[in-house]
mmCIF file of C-alpha atoms in Angstrom:
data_model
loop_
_atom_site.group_PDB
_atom_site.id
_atom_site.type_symbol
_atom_site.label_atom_id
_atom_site.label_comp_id
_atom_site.label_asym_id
_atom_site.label_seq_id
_atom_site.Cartn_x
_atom_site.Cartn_y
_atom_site.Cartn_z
ATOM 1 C CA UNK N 1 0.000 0.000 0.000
ATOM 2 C CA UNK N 2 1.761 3.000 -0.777
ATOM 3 C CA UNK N 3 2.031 6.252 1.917
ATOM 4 C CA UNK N 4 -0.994 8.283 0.598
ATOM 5 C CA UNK N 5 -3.387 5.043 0.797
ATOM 6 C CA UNK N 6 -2.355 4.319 4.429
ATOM 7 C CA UNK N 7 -2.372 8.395 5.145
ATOM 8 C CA UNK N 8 -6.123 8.348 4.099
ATOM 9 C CA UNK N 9 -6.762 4.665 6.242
ATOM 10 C CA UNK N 10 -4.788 6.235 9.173
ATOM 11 C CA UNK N 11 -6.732 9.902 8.975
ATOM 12 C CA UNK N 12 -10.161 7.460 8.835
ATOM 13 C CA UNK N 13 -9.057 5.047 11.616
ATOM 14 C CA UNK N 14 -8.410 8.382 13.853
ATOM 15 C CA UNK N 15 -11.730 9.841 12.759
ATOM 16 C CA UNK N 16 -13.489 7.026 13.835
ATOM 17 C CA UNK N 17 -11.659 6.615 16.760
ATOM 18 C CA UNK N 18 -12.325 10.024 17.891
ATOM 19 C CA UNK N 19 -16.240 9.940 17.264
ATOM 20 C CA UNK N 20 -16.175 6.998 19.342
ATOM 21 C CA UNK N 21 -14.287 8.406 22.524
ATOM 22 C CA UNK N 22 -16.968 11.304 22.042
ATOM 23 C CA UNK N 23 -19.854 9.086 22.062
ATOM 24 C CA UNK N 24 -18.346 7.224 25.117
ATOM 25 C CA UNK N 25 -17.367 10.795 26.723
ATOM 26 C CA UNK N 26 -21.514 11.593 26.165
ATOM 27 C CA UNK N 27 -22.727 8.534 27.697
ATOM 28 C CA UNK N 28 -20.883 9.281 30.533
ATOM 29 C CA UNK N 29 -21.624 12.990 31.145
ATOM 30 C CA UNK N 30 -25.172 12.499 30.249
ATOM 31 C CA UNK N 31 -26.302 10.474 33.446
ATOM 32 C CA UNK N 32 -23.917 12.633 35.614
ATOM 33 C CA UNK N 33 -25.554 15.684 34.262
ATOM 34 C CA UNK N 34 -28.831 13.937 35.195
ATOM 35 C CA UNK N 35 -27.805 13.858 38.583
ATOM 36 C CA UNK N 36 -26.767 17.329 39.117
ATOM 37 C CA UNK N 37 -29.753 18.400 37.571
ATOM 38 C CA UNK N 38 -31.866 16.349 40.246
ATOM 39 C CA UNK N 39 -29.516 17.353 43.302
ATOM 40 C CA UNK N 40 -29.667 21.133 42.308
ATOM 41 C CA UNK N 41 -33.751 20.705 42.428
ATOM 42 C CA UNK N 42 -33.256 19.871 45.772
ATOM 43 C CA UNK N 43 -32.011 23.228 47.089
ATOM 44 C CA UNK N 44 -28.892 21.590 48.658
ATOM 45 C CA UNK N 45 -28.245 25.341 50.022
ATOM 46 C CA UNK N 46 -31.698 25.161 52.088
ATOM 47 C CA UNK N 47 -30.826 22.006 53.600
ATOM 48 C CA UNK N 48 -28.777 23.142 57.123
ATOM 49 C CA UNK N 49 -32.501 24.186 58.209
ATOM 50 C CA UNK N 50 -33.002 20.753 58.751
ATOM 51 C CA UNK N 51 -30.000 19.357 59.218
ATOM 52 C CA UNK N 52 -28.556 21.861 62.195
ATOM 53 C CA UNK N 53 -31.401 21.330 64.250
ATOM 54 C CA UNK N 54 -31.285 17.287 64.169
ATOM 55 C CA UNK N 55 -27.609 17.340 64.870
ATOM 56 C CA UNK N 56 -28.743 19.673 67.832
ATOM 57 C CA UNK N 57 -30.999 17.392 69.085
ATOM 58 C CA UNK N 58 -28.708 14.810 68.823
ATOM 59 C CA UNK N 59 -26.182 16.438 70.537
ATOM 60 C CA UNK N 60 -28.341 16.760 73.538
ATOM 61 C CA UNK N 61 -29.051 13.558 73.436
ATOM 62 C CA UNK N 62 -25.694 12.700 73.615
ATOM 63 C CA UNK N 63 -25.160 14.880 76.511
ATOM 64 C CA UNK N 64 -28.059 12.984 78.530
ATOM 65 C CA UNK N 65 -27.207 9.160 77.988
ATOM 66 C CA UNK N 66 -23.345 8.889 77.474
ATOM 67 C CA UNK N 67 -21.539 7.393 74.415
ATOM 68 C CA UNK N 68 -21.867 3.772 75.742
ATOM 69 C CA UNK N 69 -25.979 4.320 75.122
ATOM 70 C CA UNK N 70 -25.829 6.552 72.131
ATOM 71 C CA UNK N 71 -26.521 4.941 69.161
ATOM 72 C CA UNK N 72 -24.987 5.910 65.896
ATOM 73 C CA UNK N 73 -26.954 4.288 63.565
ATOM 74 C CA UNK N 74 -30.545 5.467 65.052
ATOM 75 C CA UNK N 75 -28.623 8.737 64.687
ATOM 76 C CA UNK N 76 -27.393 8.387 60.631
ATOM 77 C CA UNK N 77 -31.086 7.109 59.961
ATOM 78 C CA UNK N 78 -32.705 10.061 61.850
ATOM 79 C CA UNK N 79 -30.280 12.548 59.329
ATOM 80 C CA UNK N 80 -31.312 10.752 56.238
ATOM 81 C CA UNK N 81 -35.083 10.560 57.133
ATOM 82 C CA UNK N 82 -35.259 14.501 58.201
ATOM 83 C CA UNK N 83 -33.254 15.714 55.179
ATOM 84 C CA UNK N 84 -34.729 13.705 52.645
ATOM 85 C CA UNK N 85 -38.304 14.655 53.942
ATOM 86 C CA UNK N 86 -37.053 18.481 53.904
ATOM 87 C CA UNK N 87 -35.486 17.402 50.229
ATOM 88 C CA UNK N 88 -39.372 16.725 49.293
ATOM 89 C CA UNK N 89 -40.833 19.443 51.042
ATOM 90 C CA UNK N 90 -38.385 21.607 48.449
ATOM 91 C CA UNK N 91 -39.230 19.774 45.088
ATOM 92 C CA UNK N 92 -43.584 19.947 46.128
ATOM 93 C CA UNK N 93 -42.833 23.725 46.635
ATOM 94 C CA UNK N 94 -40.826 24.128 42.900
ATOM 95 C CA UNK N 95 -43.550 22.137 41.869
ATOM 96 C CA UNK N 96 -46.828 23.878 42.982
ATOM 97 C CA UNK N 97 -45.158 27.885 42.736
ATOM 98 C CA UNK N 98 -44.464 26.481 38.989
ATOM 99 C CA UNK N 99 -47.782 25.415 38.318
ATOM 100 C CA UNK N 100 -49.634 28.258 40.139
ATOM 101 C CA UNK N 101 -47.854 30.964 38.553
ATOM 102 C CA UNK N 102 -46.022 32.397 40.932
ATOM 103 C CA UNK N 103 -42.549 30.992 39.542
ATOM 104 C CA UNK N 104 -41.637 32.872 36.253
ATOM 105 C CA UNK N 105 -38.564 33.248 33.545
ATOM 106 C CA UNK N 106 -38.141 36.888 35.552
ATOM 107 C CA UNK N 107 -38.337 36.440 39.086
ATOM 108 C CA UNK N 108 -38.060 32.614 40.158
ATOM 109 C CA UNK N 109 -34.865 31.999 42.299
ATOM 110 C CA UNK N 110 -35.364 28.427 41.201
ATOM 111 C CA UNK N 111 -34.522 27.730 37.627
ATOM 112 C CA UNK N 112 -35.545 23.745 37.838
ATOM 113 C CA UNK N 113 -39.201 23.784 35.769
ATOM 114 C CA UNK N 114 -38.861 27.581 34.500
ATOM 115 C CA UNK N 115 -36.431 27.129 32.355
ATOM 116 C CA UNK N 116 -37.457 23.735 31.381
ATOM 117 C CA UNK N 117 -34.519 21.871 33.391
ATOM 118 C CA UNK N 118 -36.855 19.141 34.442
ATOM 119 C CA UNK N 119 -40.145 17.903 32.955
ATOM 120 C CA UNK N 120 -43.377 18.616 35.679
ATOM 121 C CA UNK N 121 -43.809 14.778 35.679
ATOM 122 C CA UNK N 122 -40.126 14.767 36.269
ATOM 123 C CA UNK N 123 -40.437 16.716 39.283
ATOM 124 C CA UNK N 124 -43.404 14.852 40.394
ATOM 125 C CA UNK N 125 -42.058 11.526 39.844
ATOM 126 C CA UNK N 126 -38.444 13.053 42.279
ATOM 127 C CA UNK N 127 -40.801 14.091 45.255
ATOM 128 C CA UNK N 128 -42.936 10.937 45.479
ATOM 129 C CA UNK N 129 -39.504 8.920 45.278
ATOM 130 C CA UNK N 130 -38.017 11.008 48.338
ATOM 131 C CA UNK N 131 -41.189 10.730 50.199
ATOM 132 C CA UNK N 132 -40.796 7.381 50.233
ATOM 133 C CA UNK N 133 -37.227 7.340 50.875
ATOM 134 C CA UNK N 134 -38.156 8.833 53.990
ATOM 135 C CA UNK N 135 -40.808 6.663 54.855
ATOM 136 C CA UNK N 136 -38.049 3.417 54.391
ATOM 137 C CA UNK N 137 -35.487 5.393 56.489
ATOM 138 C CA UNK N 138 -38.136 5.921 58.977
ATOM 139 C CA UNK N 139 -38.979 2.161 59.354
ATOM 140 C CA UNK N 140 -35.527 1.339 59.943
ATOM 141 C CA UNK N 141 -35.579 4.517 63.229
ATOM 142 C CA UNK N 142 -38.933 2.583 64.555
ATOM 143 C CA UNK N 143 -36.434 -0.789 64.885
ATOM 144 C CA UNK N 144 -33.410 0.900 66.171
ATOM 145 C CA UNK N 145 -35.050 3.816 68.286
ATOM 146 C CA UNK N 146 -36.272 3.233 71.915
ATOM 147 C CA UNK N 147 -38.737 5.685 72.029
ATOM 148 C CA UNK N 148 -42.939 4.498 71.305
ATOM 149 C CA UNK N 149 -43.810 3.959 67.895
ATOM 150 C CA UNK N 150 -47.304 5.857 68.176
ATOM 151 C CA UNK N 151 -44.807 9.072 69.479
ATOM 152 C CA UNK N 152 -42.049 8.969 66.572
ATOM 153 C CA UNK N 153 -44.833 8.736 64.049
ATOM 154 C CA UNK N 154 -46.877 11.394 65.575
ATOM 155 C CA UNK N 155 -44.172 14.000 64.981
ATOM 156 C CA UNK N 156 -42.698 12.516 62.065
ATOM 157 C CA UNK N 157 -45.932 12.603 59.835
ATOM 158 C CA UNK N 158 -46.893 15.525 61.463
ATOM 159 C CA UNK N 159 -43.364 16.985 59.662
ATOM 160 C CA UNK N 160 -44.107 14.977 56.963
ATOM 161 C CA UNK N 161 -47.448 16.324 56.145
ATOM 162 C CA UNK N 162 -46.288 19.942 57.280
ATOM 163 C CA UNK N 163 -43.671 19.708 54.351
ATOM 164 C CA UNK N 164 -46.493 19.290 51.803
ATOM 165 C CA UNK N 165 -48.564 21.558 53.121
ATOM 166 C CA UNK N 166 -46.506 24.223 53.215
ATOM 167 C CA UNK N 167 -47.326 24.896 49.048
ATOM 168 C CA UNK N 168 -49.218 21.487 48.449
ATOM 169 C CA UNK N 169 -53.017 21.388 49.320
ATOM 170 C CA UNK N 170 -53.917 24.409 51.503
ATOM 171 C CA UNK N 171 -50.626 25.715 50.689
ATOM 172 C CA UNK N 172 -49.694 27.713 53.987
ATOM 173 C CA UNK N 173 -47.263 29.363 52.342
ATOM 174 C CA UNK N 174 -49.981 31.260 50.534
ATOM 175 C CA UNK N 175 -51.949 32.506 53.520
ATOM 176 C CA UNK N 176 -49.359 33.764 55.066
ATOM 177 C CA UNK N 177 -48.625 31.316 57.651
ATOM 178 C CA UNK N 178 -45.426 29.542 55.926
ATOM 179 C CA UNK N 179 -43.383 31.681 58.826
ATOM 180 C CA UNK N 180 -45.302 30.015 61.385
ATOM 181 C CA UNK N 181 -44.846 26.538 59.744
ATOM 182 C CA UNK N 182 -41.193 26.974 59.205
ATOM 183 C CA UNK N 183 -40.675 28.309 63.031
ATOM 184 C CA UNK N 184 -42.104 25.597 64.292
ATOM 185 C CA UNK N 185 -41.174 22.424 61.863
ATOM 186 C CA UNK N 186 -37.364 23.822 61.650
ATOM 187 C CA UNK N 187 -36.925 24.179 64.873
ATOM 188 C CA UNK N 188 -38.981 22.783 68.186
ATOM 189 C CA UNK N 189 -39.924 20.032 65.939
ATOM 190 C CA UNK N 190 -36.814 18.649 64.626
ATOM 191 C CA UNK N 191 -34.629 18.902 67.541
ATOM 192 C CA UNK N 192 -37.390 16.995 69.251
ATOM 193 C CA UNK N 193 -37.700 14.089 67.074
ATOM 194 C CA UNK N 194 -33.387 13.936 66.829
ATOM 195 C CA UNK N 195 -33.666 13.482 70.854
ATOM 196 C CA UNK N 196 -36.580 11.466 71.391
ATOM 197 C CA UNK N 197 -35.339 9.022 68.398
ATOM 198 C CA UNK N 198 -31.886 8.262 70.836
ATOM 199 C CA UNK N 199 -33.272 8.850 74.340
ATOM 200 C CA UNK N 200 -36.789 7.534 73.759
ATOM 201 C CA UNK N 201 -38.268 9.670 75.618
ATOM 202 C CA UNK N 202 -39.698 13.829 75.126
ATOM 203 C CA UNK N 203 -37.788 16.127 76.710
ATOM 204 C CA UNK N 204 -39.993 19.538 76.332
ATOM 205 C CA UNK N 205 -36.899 21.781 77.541
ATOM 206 C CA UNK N 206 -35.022 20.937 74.318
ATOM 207 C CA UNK N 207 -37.642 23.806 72.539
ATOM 208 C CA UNK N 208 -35.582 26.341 74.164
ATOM 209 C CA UNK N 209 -32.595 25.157 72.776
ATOM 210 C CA UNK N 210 -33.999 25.257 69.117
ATOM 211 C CA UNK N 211 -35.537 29.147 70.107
ATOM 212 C CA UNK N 212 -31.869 30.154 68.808
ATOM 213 C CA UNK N 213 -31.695 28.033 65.194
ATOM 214 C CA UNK N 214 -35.446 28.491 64.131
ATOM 215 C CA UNK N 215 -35.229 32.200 64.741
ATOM 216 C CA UNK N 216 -32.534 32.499 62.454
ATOM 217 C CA UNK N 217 -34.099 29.593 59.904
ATOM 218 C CA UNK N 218 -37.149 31.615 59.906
ATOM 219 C CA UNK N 219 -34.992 35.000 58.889
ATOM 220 C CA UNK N 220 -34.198 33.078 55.568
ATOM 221 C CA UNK N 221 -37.518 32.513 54.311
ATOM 222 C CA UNK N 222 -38.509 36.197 55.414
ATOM 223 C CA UNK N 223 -35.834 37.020 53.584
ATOM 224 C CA UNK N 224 -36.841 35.197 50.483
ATOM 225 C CA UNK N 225 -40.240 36.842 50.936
ATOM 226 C CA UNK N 226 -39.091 40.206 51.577
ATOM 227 C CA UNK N 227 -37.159 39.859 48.545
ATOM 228 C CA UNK N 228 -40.197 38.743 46.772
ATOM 229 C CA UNK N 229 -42.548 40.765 47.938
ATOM 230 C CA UNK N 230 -43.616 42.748 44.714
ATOM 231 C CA UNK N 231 -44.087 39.263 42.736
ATOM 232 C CA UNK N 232 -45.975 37.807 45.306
ATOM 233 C CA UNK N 233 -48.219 40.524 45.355
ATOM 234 C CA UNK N 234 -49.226 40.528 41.598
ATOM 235 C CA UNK N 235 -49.964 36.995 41.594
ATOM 236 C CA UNK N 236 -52.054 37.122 44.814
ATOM 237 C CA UNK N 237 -49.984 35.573 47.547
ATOM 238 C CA UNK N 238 -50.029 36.831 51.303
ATOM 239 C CA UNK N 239 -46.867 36.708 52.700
ATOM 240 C CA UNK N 240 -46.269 38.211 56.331
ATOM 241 C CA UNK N 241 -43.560 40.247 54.480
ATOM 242 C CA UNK N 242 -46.648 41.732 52.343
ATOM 243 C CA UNK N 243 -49.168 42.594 55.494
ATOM 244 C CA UNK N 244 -46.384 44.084 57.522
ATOM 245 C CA UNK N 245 -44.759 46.296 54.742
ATOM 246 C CA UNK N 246 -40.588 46.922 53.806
ATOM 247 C CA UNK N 247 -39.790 49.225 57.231
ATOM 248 C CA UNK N 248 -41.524 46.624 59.700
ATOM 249 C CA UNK N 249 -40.000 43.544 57.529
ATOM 250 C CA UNK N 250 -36.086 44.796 57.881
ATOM 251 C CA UNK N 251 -37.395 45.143 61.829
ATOM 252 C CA UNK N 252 -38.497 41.860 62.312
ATOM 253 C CA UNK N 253 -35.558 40.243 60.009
ATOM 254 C CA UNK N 254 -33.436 42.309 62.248
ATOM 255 C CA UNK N 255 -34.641 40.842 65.486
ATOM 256 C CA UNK N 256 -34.603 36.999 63.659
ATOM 257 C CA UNK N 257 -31.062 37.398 63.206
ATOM 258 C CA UNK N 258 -29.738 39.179 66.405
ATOM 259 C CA UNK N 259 -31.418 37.571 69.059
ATOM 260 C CA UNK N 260 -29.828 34.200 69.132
ATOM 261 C CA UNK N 261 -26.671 36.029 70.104
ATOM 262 C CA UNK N 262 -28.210 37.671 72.668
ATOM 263 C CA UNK N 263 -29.499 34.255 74.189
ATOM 264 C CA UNK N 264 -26.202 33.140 73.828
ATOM 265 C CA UNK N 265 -24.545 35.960 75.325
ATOM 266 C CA UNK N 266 -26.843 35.423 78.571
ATOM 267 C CA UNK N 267 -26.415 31.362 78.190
ATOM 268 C CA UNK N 268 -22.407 32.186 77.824
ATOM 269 C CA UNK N 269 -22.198 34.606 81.101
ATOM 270 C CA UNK N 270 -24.647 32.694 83.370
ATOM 271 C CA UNK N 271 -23.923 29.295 82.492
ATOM 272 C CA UNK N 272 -20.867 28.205 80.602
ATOM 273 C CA UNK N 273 -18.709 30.313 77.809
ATOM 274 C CA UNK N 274 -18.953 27.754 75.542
ATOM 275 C CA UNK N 275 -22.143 29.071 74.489
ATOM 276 C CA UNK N 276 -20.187 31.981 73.244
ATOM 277 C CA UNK N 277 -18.416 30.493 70.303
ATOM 278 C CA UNK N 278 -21.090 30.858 68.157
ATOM 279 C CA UNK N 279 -20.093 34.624 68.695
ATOM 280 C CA UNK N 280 -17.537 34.487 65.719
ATOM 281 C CA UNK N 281 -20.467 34.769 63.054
ATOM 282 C CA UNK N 282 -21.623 37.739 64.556
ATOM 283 C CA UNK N 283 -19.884 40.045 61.794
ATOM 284 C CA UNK N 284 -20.942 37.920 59.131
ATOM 285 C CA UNK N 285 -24.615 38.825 60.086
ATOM 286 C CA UNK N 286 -23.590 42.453 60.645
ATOM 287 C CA UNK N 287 -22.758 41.728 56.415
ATOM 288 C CA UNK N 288 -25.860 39.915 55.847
ATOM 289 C CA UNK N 289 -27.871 42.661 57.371
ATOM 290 C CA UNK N 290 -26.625 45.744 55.664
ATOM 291 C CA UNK N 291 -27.051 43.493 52.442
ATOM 292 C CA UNK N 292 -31.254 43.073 53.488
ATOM 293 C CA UNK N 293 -31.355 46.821 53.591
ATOM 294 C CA UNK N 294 -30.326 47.463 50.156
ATOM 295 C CA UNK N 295 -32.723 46.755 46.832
ATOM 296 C CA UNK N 296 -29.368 45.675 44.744
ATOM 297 C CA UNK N 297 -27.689 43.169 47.005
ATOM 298 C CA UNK N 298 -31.365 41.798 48.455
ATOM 299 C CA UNK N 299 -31.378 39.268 45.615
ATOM 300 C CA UNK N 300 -29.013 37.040 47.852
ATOM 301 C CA UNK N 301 -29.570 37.945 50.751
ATOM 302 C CA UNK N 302 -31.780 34.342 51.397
ATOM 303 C CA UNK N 303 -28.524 32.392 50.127
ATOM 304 C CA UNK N 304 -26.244 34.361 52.397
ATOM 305 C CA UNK N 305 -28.868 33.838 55.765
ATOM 306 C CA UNK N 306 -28.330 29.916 54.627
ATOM 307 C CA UNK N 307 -25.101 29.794 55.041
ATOM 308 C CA UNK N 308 -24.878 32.011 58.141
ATOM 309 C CA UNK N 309 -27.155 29.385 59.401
ATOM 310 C CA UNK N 310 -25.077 26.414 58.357
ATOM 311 C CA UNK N 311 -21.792 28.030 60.038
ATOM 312 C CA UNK N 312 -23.897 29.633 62.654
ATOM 313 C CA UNK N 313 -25.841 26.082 64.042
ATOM 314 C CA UNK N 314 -22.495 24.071 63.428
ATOM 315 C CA UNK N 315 -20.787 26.196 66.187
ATOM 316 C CA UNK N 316 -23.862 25.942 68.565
ATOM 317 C CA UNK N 317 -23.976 22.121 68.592
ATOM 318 C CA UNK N 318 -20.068 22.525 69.029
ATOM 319 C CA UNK N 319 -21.059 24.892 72.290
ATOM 320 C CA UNK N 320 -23.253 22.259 73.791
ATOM 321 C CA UNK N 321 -20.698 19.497 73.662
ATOM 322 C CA UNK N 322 -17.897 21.824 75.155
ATOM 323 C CA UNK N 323 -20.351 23.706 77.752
ATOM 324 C CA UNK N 324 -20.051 22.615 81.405
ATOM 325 C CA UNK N 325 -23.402 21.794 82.115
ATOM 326 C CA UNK N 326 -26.789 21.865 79.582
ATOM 327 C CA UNK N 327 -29.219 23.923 81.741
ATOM 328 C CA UNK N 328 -32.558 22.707 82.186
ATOM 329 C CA UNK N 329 -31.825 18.917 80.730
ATOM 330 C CA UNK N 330 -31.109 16.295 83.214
ATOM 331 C CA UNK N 331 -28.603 13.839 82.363
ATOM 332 C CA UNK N 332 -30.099 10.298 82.968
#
């Protein structure tokens, strides 16, 4: 075969050879694209508002029965089954602000059905599946968790059903009492169900512990609705940020923000100063707040209250394994 001939076999051999490798490289990337797609519907940045509070409860938990009674596993499967419930509670509220009209091409923070990223069956087809990932995770916390069965199913349906009804059904969010949902499901509730599942037994006192973490959960959704106040409005929502107006809303978002470290400032001096180490995020909120009160840098404001929250939680649950004594919970 002379040089040209096997030049022109060669060049097709490489041409081939490359289409292949770009097939292959497509096959790959399209089913990891898939999955990014699906974890970014989840709102993987809202996710500390349920997380922080279970490891909180946990953490008390801990602090009542000892490491020789506290048991990991009830604690990984009380994570998963909290998150992934929260995970659903985020894809039925993409799902019914699409399909009302309140999510649009202009003003929607989340992108997922808007912009055509998933399909609505898509969507639909994600929450069921999480719902009843939950639902298996929380069969496996009824084997391993002391507590009653009728009690861990009373507040973990009662979350469950919360998380729907926030946009799904009734949709609380709509009527203005989302806030009230969100302080009380992200918060009281959570931490609760993290301790009962390890000590098996309620512990009321643990609600002032969460006072600190669902305050500052609830200043990112008021945030979110400050932000989207005007939208709301034209599409007919009531939002407390709409009844209570743009002066009274940077009050109250004010006040969700800097109380905890007050509470922790009297919890530090009175009872132990490991209560004060959450302290350190106190100029990041100082940020965060001069950010709410202006129009240009509002826009992520809600992202920025997240991740206070993240940091913000972390180094509370850090303060209640280092502080001397947990006031008003009796070790057992």
């Amino acid at each position: 075969m002379d040089t040209a001939a096997e030049g022109v076999l060669n060049n097709g051999n490489c041409a081939k050879s490359s289409s292949e490798e770009d097939k292959c490289a497509r096959s790959v990337e399209a089913p990891l694209m898939k999955i990014k797609t699906y974890l970014s519907a989840l709102r993987p940045w809202s996710l500390s508002a349920s997380l922080v509070p279970t490891l909180l409860g946990a953490a008390i938990a801990y602090r009542t029965v000892g490491f020789a009674e506290f048991n990991f596993l009830t604690f990984v499967f009380t994570v998963f089954t909290v998150v992934t419930v929260h995970c659903a509670g985020n894809v039925v509220n993409t799902y019914f602000d699409f399909v009302k009209g309140i999510d649009n091409r202009k003003s929607s923070d989340d992108r997922t059905l808007v912009d055509h990223i998933l399909t609505k069956d898509e969507v639909v087809t994600l929450g069921a599946s999480l719902y009843c990932a939950g639902c298996v995770g929380f069969i496996f916390l009824v084997y391993l968790s002391p507590a009653k069965l009728e009690h861990l199913a009373l507040v973990y349906f009662g979350g469950l059903s919360s998380s729907f009804l926030y946009t799904g059904g009734i949709g609380l969010k709509y009527i203005a009492l989302g806030d009230v949902l969100i302080l009380i499901i992200f918060g009281p509730i959570s931490v609760l169900f993290a301790y009962m599942a390890q000590t098996g037994h309620v512990e009321w006192m643990t609600i002032y512990y969460a006072v600190p973490l669902a305050l500052n959960t609830e200043a990112i959704l008021h945030s979110n609705n400050t932000r989207d106040a005007d939208a709301d409005r034209r599409v007919g929502i009531v939002t407390l940020a709409i009844l209570i107006g743009k002066t009274s809303s940077y009050i109250l978002y004010a006040l969700l923000l800097f109380t905890p470290y007050v509470m922790f400032v009297v919890l530090g001096v009175k009872y132990s100063g490991a209560f004060l180490i959450p302290m350190v995020t106190l100029p990041q909120a100082f940020k965060i707040e001069k950010q709410f009160r202006n129009e240009a840098t509002l826009h992520g404001v809600p992202r920025q209250t997240a991740k206070l929250n993240l940091f913000f939680g972390i180094l509370y649950v850090m303060a209640c394994f280092c502080a001397t004594q947990l006031p008003f919970i009796t070790r057992k």
